[in-house]
PDB file of C-alpha atoms in Angstrom:
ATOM      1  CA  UNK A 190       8.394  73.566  22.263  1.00  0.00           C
ATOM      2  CA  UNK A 191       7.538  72.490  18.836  1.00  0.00           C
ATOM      3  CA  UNK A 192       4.808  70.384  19.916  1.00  0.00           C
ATOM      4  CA  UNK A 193       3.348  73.272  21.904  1.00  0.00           C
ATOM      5  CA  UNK A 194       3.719  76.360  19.452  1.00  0.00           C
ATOM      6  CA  UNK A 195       2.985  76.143  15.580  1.00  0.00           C
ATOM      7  CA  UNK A 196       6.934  77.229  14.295  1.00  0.00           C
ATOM      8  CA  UNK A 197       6.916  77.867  10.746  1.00  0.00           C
ATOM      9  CA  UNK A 198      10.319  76.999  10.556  1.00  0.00           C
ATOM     10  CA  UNK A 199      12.970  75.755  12.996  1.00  0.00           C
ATOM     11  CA  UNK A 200      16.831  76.190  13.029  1.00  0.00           C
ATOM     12  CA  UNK A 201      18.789  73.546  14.240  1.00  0.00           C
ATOM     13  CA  UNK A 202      22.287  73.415  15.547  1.00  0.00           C
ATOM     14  CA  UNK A 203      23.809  69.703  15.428  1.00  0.00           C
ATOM     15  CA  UNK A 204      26.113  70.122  18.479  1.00  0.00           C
ATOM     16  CA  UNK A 205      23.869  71.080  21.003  1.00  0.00           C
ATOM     17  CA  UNK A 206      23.886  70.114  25.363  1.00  0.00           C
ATOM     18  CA  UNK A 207      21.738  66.597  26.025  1.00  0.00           C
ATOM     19  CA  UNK A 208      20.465  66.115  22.358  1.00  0.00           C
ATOM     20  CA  UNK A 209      22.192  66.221  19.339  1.00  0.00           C
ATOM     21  CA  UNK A 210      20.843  67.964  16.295  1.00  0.00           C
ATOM     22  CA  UNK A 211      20.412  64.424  14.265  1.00  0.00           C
ATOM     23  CA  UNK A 212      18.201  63.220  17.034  1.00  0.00           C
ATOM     24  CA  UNK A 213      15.728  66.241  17.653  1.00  0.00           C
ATOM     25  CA  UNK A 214      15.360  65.870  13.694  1.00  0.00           C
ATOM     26  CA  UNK A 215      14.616  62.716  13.836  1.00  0.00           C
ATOM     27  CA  UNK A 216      12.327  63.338  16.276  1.00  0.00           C
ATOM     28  CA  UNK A 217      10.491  66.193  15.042  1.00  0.00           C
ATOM     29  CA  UNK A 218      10.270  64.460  11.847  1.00  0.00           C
ATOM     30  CA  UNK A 219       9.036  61.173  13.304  1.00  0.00           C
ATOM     31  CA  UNK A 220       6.043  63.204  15.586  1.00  0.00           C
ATOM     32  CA  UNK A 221       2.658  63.772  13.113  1.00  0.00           C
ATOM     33  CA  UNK A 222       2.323  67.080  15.243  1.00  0.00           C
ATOM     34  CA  UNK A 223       5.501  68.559  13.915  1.00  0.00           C
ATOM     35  CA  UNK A 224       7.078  66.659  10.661  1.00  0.00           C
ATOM     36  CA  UNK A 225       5.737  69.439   8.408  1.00  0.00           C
ATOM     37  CA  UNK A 226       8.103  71.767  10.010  1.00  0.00           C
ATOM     38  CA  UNK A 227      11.056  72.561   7.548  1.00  0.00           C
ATOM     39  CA  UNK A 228      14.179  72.540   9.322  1.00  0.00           C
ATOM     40  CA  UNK A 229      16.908  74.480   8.629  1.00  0.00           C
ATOM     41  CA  UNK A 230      20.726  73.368   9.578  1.00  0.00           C
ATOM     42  CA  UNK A 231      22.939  75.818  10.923  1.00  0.00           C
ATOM     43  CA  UNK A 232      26.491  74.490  12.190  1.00  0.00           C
ATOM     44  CA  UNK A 233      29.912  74.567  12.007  1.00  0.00           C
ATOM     45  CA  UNK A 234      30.289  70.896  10.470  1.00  0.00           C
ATOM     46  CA  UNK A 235      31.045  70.542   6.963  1.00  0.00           C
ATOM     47  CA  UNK A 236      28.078  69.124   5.051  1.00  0.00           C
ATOM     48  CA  UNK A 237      29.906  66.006   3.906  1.00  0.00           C
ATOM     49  CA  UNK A 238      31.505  65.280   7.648  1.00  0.00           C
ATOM     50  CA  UNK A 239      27.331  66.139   9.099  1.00  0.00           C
ATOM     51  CA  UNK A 240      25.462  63.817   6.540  1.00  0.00           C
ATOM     52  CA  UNK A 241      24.808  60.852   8.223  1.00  0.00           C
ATOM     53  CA  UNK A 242      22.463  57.692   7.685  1.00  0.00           C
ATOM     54  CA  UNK A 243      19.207  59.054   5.773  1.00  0.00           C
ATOM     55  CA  UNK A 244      18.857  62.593   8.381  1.00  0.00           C
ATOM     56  CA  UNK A 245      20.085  64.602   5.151  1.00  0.00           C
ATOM     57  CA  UNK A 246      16.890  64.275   3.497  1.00  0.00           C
ATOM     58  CA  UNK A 247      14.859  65.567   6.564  1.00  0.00           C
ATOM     59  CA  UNK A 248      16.720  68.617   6.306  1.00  0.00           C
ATOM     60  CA  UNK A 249      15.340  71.563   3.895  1.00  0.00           C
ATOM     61  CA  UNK A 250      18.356  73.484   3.971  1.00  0.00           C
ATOM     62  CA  UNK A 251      21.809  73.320   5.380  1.00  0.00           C
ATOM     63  CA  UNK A 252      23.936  76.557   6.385  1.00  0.00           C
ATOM     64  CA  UNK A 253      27.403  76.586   7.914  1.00  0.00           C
ATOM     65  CA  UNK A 254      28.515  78.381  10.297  1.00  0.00           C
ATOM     66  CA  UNK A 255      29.845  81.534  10.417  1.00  0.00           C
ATOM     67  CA  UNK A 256      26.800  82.470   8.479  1.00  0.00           C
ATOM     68  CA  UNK A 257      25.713  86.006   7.756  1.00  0.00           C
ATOM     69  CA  UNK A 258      22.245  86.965   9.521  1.00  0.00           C
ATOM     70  CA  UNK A 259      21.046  88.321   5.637  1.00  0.00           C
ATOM     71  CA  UNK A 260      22.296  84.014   3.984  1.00  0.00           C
ATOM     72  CA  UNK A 261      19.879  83.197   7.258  1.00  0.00           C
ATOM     73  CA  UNK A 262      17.078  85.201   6.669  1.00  0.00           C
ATOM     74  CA  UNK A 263      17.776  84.617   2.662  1.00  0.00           C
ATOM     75  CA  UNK A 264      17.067  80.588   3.099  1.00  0.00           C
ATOM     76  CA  UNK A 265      13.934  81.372   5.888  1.00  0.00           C
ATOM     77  CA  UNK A 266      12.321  83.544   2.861  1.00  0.00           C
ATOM     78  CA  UNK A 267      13.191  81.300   0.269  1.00  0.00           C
ATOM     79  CA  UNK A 268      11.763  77.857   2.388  1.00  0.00           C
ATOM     80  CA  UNK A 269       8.507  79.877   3.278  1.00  0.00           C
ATOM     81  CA  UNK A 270       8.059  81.467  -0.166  1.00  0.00           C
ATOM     82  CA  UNK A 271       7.957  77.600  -1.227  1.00  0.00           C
ATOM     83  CA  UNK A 272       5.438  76.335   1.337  1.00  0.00           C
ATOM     84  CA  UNK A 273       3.430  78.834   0.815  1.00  0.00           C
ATOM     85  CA  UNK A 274       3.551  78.378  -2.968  1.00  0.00           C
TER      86      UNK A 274
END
């Protein structure tokens, strides 16, 4: 889908059916058409137990799970406010 609609921002779970979240990222941030894409993490791992190899650094923010819809929409605001900066 990203490939086929401009996003201006995706968010990810990391337990997901057939892909995990750690490959789409990887993917999105290895395709030209969609690296630009921030990516927001939204899961019920712990951030030190969901880190893993260098995918940390691909992510622009990381939310867990249960996460109020306002911390969402909070860290949406606050990544577009910056690209648009």
């Amino acid at each position: 889908m990203a490939e086929c609609r401009p996003f201006d921002v995706i968010v990810m779970d990391l337990t997901m059916p057939k892909m995990d979240g750690w490959e789409a990222t990887r993917r999105l941030k290895a395709d030209a058409l969609t690296q630009a894409i921030p990516i927001i993490i939204l899961t019920g791992y712990p951030a030190s137990a969901a880190k893993r190899d260098e995918q940390a650094s691909a992510w622009d923010a990381y939310l867990m799970k249960p996460c109020l819809p306002e911390s969402l929409e909070a860290e949406i605001r606050r990544i577009l406010s910056v690209r648009s900066a």
